[in-house]
Tab-separated table of C-alpha atoms (C1' of nucleotides) in Angstrom:
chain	number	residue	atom	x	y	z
G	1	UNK	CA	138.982	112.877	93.252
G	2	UNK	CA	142.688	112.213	92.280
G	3	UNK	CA	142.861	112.013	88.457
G	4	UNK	CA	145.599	109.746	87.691
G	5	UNK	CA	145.468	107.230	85.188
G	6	UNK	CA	145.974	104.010	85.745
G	7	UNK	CA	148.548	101.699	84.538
G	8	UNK	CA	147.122	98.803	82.575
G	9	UNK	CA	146.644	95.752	83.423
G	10	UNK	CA	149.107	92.824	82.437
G	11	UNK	CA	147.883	90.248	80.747
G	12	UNK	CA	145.273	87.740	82.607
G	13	UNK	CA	144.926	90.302	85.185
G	14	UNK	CA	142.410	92.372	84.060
G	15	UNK	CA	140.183	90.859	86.996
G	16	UNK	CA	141.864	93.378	89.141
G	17	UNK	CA	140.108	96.122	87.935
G	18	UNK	CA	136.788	94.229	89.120
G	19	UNK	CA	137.822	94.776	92.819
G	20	UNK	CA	138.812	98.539	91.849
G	21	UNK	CA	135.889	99.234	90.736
G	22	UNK	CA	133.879	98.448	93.195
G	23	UNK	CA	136.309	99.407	96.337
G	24	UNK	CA	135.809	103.073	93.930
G	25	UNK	CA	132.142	102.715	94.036
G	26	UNK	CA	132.006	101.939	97.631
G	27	UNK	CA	133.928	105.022	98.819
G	28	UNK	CA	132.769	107.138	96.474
G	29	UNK	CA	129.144	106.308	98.047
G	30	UNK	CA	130.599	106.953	101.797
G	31	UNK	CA	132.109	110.413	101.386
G	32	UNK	CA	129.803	111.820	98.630
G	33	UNK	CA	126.753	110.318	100.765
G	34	UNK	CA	124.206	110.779	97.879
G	35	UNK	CA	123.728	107.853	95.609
G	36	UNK	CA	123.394	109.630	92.040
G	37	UNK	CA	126.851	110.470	92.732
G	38	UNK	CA	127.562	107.247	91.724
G	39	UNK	CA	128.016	107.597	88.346
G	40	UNK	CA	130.139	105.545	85.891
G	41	UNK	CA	131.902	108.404	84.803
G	42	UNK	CA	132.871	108.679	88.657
G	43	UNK	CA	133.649	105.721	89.389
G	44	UNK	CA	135.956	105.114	86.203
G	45	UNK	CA	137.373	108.829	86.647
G	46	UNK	CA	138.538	107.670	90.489
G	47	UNK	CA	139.630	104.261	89.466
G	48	UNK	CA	141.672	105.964	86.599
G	49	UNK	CA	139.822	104.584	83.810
G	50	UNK	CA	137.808	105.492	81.126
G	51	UNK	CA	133.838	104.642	81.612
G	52	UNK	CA	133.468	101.706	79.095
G	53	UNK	CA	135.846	100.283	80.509
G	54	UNK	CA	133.732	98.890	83.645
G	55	UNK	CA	131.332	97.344	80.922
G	56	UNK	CA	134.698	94.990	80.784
G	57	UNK	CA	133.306	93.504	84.487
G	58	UNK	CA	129.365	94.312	84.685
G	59	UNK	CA	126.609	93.817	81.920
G	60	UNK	CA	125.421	97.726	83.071
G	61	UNK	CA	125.008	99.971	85.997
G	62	UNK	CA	122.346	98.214	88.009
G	63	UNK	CA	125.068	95.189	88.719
G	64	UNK	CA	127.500	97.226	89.655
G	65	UNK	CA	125.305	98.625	92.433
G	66	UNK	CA	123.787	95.764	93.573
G	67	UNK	CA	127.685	93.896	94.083
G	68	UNK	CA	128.069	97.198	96.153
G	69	UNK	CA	124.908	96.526	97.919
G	70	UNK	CA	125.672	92.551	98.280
G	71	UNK	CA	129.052	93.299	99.893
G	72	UNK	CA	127.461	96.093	102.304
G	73	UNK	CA	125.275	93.089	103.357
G	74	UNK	CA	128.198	90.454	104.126
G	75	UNK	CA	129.673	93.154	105.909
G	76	UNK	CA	126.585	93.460	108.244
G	77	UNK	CA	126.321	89.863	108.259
G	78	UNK	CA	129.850	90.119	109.974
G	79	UNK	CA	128.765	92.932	112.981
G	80	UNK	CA	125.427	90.833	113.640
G	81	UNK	CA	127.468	87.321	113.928
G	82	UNK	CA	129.938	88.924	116.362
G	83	UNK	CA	127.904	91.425	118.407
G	84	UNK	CA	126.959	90.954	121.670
G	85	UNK	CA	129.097	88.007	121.693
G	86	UNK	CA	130.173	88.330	125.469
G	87	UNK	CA	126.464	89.277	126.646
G	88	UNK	CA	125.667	87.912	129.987
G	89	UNK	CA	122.552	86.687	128.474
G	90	UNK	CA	120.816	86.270	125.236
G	91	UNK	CA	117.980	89.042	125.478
G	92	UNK	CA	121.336	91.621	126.567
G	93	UNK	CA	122.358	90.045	123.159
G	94	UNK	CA	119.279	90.235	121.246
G	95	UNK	CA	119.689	94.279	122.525
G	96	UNK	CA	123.827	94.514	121.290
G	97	UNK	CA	122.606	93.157	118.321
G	98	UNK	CA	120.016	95.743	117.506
G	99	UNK	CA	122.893	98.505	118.582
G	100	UNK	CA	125.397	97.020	116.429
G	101	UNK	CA	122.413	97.503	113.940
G	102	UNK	CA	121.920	101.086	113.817
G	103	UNK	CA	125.708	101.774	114.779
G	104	UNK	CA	126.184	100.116	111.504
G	105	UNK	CA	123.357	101.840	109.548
G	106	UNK	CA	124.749	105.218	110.692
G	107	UNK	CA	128.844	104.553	109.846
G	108	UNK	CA	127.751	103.516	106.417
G	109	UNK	CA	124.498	105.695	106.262
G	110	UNK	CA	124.354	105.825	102.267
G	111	UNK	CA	124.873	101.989	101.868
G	112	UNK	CA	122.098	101.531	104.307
G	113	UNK	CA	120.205	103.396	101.936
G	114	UNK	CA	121.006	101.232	99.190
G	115	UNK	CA	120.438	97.457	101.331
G	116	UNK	CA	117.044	98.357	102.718
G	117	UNK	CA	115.364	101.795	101.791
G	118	UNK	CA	115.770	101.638	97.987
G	119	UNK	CA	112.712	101.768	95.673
G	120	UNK	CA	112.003	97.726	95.151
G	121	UNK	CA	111.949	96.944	91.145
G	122	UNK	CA	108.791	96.792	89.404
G	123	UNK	CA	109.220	93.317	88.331
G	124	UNK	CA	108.328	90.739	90.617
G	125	UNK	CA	111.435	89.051	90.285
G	126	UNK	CA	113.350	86.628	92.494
G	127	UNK	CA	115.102	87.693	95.490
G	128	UNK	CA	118.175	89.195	94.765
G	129	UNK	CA	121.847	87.791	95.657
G	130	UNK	CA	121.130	90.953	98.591
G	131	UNK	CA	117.768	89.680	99.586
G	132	UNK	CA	119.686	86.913	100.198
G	133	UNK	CA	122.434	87.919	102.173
G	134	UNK	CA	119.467	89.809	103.945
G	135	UNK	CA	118.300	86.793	105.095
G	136	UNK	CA	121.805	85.474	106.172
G	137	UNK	CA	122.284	88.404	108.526
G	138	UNK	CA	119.018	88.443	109.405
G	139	UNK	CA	119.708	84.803	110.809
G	140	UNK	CA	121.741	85.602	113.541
G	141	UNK	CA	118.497	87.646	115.183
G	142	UNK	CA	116.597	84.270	114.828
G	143	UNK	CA	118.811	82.299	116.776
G	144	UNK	CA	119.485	84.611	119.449
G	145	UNK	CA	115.543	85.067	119.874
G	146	UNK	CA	115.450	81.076	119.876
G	147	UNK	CA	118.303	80.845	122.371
G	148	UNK	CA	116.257	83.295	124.436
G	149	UNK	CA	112.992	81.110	124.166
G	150	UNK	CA	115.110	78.322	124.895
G	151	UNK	CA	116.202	79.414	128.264
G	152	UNK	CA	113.112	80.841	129.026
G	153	UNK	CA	114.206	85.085	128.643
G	154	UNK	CA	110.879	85.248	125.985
G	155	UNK	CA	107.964	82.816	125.652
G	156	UNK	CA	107.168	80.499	123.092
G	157	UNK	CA	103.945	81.507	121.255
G	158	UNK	CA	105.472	83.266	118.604
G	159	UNK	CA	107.841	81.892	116.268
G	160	UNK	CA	111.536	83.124	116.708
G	161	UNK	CA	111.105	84.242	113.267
G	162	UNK	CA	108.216	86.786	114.035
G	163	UNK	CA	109.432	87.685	116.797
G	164	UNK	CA	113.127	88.675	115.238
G	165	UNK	CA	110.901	90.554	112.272
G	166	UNK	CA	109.450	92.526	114.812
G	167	UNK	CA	112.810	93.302	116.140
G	168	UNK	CA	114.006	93.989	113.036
G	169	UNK	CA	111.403	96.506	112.044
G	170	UNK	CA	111.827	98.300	115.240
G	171	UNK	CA	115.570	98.920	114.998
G	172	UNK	CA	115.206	99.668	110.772
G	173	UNK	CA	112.932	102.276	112.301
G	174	UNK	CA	115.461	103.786	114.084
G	175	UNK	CA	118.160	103.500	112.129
G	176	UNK	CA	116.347	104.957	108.839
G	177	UNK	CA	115.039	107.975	110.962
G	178	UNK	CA	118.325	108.683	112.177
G	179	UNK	CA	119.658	108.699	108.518
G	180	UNK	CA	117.098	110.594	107.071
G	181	UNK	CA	116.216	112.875	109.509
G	182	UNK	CA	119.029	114.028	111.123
G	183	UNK	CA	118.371	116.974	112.215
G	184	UNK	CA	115.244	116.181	113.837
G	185	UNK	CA	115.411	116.876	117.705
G	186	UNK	CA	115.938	113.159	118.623
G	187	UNK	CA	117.946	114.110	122.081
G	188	UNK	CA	120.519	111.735	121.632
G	189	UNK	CA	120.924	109.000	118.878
G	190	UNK	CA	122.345	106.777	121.540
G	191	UNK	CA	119.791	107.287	123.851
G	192	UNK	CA	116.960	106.675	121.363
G	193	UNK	CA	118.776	103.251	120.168
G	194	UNK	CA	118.884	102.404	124.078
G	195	UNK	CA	115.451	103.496	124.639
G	196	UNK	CA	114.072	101.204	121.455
G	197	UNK	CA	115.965	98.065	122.373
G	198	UNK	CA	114.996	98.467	126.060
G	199	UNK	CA	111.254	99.412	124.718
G	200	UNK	CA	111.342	95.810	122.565
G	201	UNK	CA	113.346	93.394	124.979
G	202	UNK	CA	110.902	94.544	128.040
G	203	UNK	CA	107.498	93.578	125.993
G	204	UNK	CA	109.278	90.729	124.510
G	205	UNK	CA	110.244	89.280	128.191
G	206	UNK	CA	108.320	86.731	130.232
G	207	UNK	CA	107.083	88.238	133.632
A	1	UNK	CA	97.786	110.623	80.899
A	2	UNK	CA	95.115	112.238	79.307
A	3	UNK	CA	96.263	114.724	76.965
A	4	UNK	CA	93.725	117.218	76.067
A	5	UNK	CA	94.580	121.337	76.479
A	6	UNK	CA	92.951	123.028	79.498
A	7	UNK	CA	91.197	125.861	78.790
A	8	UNK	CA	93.076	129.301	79.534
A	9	UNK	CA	91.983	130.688	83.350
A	10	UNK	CA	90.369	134.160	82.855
A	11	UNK	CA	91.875	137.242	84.252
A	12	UNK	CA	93.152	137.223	88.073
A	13	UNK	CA	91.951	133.499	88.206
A	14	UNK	CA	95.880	132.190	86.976
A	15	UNK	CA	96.245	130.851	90.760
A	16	UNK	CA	93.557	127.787	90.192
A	17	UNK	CA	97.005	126.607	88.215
A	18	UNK	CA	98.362	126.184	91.457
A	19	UNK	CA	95.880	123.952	92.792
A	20	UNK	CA	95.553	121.575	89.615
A	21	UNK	CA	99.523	121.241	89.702
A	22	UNK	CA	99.545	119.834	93.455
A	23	UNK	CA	97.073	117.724	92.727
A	24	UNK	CA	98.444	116.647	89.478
A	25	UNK	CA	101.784	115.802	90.611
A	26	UNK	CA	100.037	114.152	93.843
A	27	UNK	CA	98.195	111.804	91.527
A	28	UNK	CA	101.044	111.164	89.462
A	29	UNK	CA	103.126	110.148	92.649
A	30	UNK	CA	100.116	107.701	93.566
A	31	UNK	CA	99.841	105.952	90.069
A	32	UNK	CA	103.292	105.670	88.968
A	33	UNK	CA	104.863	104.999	92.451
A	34	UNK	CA	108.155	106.413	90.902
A	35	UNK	CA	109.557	109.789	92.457
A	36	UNK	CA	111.256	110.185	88.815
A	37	UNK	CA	108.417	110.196	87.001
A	38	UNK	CA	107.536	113.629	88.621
A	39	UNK	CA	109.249	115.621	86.451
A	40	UNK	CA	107.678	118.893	85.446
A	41	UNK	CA	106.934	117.782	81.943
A	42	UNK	CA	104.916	115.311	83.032
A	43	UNK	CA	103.280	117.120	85.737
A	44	UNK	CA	102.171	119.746	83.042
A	45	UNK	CA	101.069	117.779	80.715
A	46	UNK	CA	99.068	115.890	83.343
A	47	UNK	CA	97.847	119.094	83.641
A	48	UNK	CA	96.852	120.070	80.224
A	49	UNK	CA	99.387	123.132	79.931
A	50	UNK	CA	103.054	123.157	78.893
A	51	UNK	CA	105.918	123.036	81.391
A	52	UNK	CA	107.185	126.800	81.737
A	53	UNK	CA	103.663	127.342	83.290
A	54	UNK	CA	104.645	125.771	86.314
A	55	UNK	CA	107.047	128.631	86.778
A	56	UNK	CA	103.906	131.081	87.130
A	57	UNK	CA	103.030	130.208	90.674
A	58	UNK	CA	105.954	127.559	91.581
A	59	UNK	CA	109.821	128.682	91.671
A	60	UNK	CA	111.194	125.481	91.021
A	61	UNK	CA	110.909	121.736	90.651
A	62	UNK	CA	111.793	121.524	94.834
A	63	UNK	CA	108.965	123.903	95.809
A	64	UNK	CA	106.052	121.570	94.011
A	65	UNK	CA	107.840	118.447	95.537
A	66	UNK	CA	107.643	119.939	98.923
A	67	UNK	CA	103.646	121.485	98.854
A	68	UNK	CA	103.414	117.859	98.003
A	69	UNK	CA	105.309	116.329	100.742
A	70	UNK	CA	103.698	119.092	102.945
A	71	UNK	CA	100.171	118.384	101.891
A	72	UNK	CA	100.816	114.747	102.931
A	73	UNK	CA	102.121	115.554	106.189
A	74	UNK	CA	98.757	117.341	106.775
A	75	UNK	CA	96.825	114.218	105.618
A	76	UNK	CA	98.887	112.273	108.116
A	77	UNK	CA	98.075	114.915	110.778
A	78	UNK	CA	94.495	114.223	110.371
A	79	UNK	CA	94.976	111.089	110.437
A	80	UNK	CA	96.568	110.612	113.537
A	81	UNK	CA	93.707	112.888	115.132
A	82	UNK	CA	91.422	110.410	114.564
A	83	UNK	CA	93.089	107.523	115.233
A	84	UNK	CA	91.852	105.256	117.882
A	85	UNK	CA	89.079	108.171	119.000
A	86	UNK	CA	87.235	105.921	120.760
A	87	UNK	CA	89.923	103.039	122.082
A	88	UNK	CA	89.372	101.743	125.330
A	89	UNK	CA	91.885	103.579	127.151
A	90	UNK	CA	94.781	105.114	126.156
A	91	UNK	CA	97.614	102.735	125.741
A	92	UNK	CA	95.111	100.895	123.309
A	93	UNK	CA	94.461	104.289	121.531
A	94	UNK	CA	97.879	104.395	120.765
A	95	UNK	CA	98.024	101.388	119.577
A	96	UNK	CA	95.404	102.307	117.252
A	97	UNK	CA	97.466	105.478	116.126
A	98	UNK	CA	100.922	102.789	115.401
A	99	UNK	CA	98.379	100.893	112.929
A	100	UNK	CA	96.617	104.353	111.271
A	101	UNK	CA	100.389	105.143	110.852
A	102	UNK	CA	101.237	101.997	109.044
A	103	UNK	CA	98.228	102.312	107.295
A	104	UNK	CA	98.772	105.812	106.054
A	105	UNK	CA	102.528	104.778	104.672
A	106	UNK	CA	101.024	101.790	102.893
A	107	UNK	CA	98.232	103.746	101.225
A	108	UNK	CA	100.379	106.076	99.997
A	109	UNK	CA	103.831	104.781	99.611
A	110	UNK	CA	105.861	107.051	97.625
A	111	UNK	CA	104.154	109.917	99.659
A	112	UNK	CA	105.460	108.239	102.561
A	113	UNK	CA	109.092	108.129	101.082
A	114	UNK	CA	108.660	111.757	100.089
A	115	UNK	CA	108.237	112.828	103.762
A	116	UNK	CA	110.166	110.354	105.524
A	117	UNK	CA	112.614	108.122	103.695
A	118	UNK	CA	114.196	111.516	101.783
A	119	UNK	CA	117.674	112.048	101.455
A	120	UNK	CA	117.957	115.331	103.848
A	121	UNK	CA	119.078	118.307	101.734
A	122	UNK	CA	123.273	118.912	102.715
A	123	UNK	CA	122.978	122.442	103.884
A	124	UNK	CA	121.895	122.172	107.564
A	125	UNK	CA	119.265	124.548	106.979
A	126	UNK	CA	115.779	125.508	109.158
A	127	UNK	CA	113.335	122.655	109.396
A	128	UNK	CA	111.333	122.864	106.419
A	129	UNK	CA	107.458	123.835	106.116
A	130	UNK	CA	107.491	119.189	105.522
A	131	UNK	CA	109.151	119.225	108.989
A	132	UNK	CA	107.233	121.499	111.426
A	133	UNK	CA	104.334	119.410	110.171
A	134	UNK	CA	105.563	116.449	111.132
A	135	UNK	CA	105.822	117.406	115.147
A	136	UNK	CA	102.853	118.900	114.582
A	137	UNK	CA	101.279	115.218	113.770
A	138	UNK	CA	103.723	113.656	116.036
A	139	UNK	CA	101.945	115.790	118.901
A	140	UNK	CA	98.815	113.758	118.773
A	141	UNK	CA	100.988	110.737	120.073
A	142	UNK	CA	102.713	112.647	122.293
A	143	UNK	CA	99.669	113.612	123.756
A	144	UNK	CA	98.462	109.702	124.361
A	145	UNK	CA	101.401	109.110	125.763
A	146	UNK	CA	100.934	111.678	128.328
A	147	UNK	CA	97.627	110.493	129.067
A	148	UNK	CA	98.517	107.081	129.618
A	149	UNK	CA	101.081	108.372	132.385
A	150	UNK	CA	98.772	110.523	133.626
A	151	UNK	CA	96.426	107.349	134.509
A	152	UNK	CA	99.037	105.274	135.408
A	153	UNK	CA	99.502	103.016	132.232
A	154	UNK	CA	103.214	103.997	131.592
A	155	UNK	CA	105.277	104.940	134.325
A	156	UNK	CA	106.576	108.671	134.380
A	157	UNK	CA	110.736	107.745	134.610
A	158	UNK	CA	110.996	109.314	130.894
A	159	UNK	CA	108.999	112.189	128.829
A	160	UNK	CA	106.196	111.904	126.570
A	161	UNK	CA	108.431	112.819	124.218
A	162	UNK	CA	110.885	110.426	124.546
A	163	UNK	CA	108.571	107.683	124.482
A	164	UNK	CA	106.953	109.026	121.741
A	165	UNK	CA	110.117	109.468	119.655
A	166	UNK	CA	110.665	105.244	120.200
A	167	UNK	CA	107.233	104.390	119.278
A	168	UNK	CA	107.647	106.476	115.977
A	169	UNK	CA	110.860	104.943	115.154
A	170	UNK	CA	109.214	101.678	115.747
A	171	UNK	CA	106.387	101.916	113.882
A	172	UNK	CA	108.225	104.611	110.722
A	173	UNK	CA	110.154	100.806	110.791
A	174	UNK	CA	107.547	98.478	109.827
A	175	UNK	CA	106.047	100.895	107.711
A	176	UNK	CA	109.062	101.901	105.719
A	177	UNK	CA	110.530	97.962	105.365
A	178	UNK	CA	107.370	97.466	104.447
A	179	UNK	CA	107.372	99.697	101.328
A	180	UNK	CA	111.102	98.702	101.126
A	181	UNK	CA	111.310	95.396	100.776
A	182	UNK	CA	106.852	94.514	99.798
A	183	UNK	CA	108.558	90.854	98.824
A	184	UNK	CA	110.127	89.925	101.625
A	185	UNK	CA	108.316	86.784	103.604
A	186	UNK	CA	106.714	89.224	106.356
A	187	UNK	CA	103.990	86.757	106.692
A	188	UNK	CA	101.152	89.475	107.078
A	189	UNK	CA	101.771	92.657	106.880
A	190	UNK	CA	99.139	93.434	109.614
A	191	UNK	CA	100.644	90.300	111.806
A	192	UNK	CA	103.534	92.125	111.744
A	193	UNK	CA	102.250	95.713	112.680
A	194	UNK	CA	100.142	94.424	115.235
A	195	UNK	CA	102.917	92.453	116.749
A	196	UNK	CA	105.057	95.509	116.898
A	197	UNK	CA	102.668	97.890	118.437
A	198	UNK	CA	101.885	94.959	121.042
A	199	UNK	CA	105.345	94.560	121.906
A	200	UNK	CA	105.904	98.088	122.124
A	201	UNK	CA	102.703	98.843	124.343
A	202	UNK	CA	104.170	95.349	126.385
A	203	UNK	CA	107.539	97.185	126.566
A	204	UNK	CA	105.913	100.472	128.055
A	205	UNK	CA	103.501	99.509	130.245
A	206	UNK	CA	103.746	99.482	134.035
A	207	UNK	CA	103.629	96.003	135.613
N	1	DT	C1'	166.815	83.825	68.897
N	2	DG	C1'	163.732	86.311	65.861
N	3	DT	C1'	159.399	87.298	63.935
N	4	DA	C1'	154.426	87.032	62.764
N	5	DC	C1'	150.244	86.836	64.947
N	6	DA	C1'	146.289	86.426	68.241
N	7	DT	C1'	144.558	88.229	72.324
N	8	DC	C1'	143.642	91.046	76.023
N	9	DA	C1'	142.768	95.428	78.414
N	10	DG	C1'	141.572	98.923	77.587
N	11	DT	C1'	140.619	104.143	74.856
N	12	DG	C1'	138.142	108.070	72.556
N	13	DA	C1'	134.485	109.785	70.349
N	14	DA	C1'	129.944	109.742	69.840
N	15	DC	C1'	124.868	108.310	70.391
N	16	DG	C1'	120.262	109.572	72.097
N	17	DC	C1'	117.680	110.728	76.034
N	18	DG	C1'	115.134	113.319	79.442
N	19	DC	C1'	115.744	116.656	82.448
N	20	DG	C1'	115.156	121.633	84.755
N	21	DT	C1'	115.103	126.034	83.244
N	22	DT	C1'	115.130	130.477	80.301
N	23	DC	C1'	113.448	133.652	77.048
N	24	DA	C1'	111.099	136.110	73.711
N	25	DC	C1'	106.582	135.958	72.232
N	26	DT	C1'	101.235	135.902	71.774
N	27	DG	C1'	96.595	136.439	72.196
N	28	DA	C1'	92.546	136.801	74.952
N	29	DT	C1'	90.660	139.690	78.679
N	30	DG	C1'	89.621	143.539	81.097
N	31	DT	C1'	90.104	148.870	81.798
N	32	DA	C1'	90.383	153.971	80.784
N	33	DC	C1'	88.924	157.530	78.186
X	1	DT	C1'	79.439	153.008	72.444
X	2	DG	C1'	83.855	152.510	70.484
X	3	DT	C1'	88.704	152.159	70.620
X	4	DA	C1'	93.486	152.143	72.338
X	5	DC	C1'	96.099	150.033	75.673
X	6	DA	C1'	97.950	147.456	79.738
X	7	DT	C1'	97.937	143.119	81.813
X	8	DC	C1'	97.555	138.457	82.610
X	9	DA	C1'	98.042	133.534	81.570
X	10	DG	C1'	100.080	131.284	79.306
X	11	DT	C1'	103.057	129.096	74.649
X	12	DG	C1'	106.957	127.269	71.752
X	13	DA	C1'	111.459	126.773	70.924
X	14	DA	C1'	115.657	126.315	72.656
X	15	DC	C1'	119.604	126.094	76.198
X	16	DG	C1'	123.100	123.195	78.457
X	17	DC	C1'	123.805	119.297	81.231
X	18	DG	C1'	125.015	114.694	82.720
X	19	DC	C1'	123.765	110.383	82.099
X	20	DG	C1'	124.151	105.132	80.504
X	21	DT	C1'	125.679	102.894	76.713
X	22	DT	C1'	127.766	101.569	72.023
X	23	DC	C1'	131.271	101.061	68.697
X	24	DA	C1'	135.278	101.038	66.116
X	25	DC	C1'	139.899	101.275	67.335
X	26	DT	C1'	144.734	100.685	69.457
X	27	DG	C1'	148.703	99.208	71.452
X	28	DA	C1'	151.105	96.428	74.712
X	29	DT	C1'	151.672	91.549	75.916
X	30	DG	C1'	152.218	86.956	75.388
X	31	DT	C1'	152.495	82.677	72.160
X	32	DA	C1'	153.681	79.622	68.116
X	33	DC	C1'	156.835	78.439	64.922
DNA sequence: TGTACATCAGTGAACGCGCGTTCACTGATGTAC
DNA sequence: TGTACATCAGTGAACGCGCGTTCACTGATGTAC
């Protein structure tokens, strides 16, 4: 919102404004929590630069979302690798994993939006740098579902990689209810997050 | 697409309009699978009639997105009515209603982003016409749930509701990632769905 | 040490576009006398 | 049976808006001689 211009850049530095721009982008997509407000007039105009400028650092719009997007997804790469860390056992970790999930989805509820409940581009293209990074994250599920076959917590006739898609479809659900209902009469978010991961790790676990 | 005129409606017969608009701008959500591309131009011309017509029986652009949205959530209603009719018992019957669900979102995608994946409007207003039809759907499975209890299938330590609330979010998950992310290596789609309703009925039933 | 020059990091104005919406109007259809 | 009139179901042109993007430019900064 602040207006101020911004000095130039010296010489050979101009990769600065790269980082601005998208640290602008970012923030401006947390506190206005609606995505069209993500415009490159906005983001210069809070960065303290005209719009063309940005065309200095991305070919158009589109890649300066999707870096947005991509960093969102290291970021959640980062709560899934750590979470849960200090269970007693893997399925309690499996379960802190799928909380630090949706606590995640709801702190950063509009770049949820953006990693995995966007409109998918017509073109059949390849997977994205996100997709990717997708996939990273999504890694740390696998091996915590393998751990958990390994010792015997769930049995082996699935594939830890179903098994963590299933999981990962359950807690999406919650997490993109919770963001765009929100005033449904969920009783508490909490409690539904508990009840879901309780729900999952139960029929997941040998008898 | 077609672009020929419709004929004018005779005296007091203006609110047929109405009808042809809904069903218009349904269509035009079906084939395009692009929320943009319902704007009221396109809608009219769909039509056969220019765009300030839409005015006559519609107050603004909102009001036909939401009789769409609305209509849906009907649609779904039925749906999960019928769902799983004549299943076993119930547990398996609502099993049945997870895949009808899933099978509703994927048939209509950008229906099922209309009622459910929408950014929620920023005043905290009354639930909306969209809303009060989706509990009224959502009853159906809170009703199965409350039959399996009632015969023993799921143990009584939480509501119907409750329950019901995690089995939505679990199954509004695979649907919506789903639509999200069609390119992602999901094996099946119905592997997947199946695998979540199973662990979910697993997760609920009494040992 | 001074000066001409190339380069870099931007600016400012403008473009065309599609959008929702408004407004004054028109012309066929039915009604009253 | 004929005619004036009200009403209804639209039309056509225009509005202002914000958007992504382009383009010619400028002026400070560093470099070569």
């Amino acid at each position: 919102v602040s207006a101020t211009t911004r000095a130039r850049a010296r010489r050979g530095e101009g990769a600065q404004l790269r980082e601005l721009i998208l640290t602008a982008a970012s923030e401006l997509l947390s506190e206005t929590g609606r995505e069209e407000a993500l415009s490159l007039r906005a983001v210069a105009h809070r960065v303290g630069v005209t719009a063309p400028a940005l065309y200095l650092h991305f070919p158009d719009k589109e890649s300066i979302v999707e870096a947005v997007s991509s960093a969102a997804f290291d970021e959640l790469d980062a709560v899934l690798a750590s979470a849960g860390a200090n269970a007693a056992d893997p399925l309690e970790r499996l379960q802190a994993q799928g909380c630090a999930y949706v606590a995640f989805a709801r702190a950063r509820p509009e770049h949820y939006r953006l990693m995995f409940m966007r409109r998918p581009p017509t073109v059949t293209q390849q997977p994205t740098d996100a997709e990717l990074s997708a996939v990273a994250g999504f890694r740390h599920v696998i091996d915590t579902v393998a751990h958990c076959q390994a010792v015997g917590l769930i049995d082996r006739t699935e594939t830890p990689t179903a098994i963590a898609s299933a999981l990962w479809a359950a807690v999406h659900g919650v997490a993109a209810l919770l963001i765009a209902k929100p005033h449904f009469p969920w009783g508490s978010p909490d409690a539904l997050v508990t009840r879901v991961t309780r729900m999952c790790a139960r029929g997941l676990a040998t008898r």
